[in-house]
PDB file of C-alpha atoms in Angstrom:
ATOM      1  CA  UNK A   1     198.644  53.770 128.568  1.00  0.00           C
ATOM      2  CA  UNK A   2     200.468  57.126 130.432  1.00  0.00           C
ATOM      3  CA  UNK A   3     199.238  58.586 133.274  1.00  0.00           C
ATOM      4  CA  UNK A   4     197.412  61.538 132.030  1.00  0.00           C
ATOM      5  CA  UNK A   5     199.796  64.256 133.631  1.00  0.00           C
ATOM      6  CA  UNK A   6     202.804  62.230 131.897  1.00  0.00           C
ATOM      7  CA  UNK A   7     201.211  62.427 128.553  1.00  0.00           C
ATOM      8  CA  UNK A   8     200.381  66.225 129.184  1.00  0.00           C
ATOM      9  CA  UNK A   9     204.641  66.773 130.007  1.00  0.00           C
ATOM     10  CA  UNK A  10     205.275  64.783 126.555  1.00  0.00           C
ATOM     11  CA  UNK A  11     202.796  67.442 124.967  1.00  0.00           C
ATOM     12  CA  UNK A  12     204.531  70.639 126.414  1.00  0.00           C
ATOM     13  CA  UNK A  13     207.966  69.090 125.998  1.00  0.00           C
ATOM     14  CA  UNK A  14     209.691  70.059 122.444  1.00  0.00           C
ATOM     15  CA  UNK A  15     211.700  66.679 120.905  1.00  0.00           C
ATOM     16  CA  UNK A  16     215.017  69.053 121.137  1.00  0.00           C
ATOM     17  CA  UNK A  17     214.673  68.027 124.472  1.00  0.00           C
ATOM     18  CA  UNK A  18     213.987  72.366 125.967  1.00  0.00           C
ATOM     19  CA  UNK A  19     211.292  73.046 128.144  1.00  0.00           C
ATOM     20  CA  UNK A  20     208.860  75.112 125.416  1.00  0.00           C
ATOM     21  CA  UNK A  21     205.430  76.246 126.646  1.00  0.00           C
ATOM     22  CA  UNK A  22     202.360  75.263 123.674  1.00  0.00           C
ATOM     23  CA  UNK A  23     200.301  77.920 125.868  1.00  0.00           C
ATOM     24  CA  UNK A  24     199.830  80.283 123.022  1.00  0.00           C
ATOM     25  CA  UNK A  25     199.465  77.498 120.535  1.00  0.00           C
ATOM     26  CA  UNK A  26     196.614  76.491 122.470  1.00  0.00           C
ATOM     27  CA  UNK A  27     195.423  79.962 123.282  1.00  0.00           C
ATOM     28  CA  UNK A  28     194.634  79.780 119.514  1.00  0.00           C
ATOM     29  CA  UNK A  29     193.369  76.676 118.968  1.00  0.00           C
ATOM     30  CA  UNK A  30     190.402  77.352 121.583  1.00  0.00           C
ATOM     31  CA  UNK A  31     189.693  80.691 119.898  1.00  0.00           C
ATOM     32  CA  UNK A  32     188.982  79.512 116.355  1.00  0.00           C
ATOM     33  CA  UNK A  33     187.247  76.405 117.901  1.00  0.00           C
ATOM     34  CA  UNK A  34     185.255  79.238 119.688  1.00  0.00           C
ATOM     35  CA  UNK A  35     184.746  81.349 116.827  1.00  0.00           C
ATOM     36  CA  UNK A  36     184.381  78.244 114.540  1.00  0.00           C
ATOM     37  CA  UNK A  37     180.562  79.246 113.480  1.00  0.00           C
ATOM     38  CA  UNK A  38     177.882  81.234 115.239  1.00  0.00           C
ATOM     39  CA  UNK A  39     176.873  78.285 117.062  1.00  0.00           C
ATOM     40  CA  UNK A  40     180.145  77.205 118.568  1.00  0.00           C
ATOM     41  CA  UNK A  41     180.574  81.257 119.032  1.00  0.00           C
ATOM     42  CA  UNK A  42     176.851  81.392 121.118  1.00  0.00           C
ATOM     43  CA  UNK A  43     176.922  77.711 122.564  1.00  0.00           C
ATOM     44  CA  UNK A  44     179.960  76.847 122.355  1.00  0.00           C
ATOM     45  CA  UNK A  45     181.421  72.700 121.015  1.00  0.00           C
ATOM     46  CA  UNK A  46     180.275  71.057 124.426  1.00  0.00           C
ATOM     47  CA  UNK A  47     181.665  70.076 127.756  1.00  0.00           C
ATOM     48  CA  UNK A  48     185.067  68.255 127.003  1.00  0.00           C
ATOM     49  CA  UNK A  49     185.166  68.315 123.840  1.00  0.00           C
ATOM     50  CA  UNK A  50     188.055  70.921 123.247  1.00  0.00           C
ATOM     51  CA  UNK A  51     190.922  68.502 122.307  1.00  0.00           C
ATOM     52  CA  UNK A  52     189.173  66.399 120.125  1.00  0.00           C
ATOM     53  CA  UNK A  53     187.499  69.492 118.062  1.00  0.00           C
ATOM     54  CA  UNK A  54     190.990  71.017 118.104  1.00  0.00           C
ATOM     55  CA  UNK A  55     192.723  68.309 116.920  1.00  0.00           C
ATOM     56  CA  UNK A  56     194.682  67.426 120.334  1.00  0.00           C
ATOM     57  CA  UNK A  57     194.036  63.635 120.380  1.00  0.00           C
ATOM     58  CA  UNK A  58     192.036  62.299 123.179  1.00  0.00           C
ATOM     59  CA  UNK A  59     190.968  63.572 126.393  1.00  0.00           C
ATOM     60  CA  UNK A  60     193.007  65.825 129.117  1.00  0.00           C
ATOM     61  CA  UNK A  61     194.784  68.823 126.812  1.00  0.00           C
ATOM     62  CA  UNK A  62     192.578  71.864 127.349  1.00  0.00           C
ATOM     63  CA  UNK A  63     193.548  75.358 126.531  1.00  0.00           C
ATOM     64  CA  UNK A  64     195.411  76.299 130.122  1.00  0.00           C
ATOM     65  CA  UNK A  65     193.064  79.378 130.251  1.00  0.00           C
ATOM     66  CA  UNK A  66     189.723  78.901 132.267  1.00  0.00           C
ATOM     67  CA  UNK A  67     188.326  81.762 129.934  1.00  0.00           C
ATOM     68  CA  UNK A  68     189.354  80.493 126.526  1.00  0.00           C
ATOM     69  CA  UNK A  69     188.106  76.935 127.704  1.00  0.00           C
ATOM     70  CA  UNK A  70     184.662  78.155 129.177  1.00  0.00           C
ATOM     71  CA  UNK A  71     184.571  79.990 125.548  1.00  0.00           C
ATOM     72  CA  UNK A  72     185.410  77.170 123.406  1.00  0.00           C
ATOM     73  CA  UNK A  73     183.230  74.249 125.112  1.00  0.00           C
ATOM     74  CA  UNK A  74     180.846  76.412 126.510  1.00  0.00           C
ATOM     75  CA  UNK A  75     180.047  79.267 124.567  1.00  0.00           C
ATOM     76  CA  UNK A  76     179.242  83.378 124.893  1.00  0.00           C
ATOM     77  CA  UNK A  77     175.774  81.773 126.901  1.00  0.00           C
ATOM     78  CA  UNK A  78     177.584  79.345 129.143  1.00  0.00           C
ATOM     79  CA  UNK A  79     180.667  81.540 129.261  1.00  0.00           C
ATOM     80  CA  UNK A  80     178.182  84.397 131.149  1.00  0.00           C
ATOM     81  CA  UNK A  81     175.815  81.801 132.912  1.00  0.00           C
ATOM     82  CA  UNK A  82     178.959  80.093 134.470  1.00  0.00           C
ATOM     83  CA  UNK A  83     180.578  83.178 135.786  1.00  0.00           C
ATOM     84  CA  UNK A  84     177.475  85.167 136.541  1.00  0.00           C
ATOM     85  CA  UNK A  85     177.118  84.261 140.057  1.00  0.00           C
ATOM     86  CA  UNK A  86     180.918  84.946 140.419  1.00  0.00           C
ATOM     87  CA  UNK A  87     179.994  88.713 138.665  1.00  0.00           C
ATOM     88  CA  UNK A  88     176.520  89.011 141.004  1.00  0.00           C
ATOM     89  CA  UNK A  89     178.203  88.183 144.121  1.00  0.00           C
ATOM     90  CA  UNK A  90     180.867  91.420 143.827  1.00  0.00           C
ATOM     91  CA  UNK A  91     178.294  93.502 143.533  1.00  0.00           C
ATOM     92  CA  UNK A  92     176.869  95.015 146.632  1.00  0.00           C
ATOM     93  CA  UNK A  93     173.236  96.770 147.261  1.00  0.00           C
ATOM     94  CA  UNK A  94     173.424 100.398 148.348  1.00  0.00           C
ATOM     95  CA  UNK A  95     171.220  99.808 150.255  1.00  0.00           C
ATOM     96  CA  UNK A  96     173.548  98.034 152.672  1.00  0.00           C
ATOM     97  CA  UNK A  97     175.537  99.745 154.966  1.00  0.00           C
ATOM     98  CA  UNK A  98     176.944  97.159 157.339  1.00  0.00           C
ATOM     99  CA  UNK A  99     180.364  97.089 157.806  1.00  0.00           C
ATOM    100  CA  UNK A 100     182.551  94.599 155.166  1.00  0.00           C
ATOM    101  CA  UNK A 101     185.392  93.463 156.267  1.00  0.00           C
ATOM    102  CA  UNK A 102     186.091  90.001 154.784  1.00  0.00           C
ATOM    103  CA  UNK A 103     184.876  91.431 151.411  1.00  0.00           C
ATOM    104  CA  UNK A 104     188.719  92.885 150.356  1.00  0.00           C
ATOM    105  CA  UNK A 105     190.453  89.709 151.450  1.00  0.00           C
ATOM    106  CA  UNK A 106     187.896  87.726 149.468  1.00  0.00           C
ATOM    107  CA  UNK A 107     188.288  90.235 146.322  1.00  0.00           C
ATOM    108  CA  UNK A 108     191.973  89.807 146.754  1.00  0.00           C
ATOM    109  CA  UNK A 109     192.010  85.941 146.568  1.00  0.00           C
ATOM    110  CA  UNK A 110     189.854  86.259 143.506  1.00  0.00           C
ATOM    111  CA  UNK A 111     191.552  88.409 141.565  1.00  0.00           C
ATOM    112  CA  UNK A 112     194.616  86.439 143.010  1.00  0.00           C
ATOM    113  CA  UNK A 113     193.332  82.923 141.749  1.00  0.00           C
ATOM    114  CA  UNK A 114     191.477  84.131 138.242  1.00  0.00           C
ATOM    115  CA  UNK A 115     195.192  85.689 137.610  1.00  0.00           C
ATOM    116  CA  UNK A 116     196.798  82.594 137.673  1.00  0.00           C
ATOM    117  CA  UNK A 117     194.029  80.298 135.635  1.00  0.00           C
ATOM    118  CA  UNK A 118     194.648  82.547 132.865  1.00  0.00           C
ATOM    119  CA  UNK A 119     198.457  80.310 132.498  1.00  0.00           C
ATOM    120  CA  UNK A 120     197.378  77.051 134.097  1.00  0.00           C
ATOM    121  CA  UNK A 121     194.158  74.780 134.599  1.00  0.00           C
ATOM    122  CA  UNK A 122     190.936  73.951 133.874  1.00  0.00           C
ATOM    123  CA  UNK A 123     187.319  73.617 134.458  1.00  0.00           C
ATOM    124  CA  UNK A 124     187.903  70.902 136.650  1.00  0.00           C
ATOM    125  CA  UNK A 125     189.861  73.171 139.008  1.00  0.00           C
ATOM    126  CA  UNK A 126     188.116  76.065 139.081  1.00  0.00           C
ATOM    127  CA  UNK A 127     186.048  75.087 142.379  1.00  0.00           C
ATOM    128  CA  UNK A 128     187.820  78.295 144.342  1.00  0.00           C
ATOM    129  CA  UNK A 129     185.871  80.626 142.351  1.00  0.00           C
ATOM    130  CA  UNK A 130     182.752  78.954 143.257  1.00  0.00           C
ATOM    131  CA  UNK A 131     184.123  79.398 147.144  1.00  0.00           C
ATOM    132  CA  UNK A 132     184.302  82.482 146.552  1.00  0.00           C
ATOM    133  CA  UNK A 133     180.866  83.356 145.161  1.00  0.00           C
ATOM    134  CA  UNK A 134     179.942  81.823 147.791  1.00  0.00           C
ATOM    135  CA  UNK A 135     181.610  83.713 150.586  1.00  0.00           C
ATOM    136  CA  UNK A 136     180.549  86.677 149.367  1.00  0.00           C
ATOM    137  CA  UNK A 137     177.214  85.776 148.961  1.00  0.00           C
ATOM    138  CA  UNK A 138     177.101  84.583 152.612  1.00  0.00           C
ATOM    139  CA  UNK A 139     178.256  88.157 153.546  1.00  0.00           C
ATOM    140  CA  UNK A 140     175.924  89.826 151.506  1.00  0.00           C
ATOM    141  CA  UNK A 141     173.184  87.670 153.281  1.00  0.00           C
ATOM    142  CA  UNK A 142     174.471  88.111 156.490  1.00  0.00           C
ATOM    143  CA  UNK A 143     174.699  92.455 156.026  1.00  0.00           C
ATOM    144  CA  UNK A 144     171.360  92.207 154.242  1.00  0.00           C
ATOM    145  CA  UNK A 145     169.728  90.596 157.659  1.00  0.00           C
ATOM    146  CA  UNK A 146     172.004  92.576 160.248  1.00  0.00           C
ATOM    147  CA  UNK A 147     170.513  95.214 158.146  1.00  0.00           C
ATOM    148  CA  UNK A 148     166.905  94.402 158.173  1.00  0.00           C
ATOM    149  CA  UNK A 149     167.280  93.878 162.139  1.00  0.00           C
ATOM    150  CA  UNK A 150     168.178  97.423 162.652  1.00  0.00           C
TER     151      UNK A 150
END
């Protein structure tokens, strides 16, 4: 009957009563459910389903890697649908040559915020990269019309 962020501290805390990170224990726990069977490696075990397929009780323990999660629950298939519009909206036409300058401040906070989901959260806070995508797809729009208006 915990809170579910008091039940994740009981988790990560070792009885001796020191601070130890389960990170890495985790960290390989999502891989072999990933690479279970070549189903759960291509589709992956299904949305949520991480802690109870790993053997981590009920719901709210996930892996503390965005990647590793969107690998175990997701699979290879989800793993590239989910961050292709991420991947797609870096990419610029060369055919564009309008001026970019909110493109390296938006690269920065991406690079910036994928760095630190590697250690810490989840799917369900993973909404900035979406911004993101988003930004930069605005932009691209935007250059692509300035462009066409030329």
């Amino acid at each position: 009957n915990l809170p579910l962020g008091i039940r994740r501290l009981i988790l990560l805390v070792e009885p001796g009563g020191l601070l130890r990170s389960k990170r890495l224990e985790l960290w390989k726990d999502a891989l072999c459910v990933w690479l279970t069977s070549p189903a759960t490696t291509l589709f992956g075990v299904g949305p949520q389903k991480f802690p109870s397929t790993a053997g981590h009780g009920g719901a709210g323990m996930y892996p503390h890697n965005f990647l590793l999660e969107l690998l175990a629950e997701y699979g290879l298939l989800g793993f590239l649908l989910f961050l292709l519009p991420v991947a797609l909206s870096l990419v610029q036409p060369r055919d564009i040559k309008a001026p970019r300058p909110a493109r390296p401040v938006a690269l920065y906070f991406l690079i910036y915020y994928a760095s630190g989901m590697q250690f810490m959260g989840g799917l369900n806070s993973i909404w900035p990269l979406w911004f993101i995508a988003g930004w930069l797809a605005a932009e691209r729009s935007s250059a692509q019309s300035m462009q066409g208006e030329s």
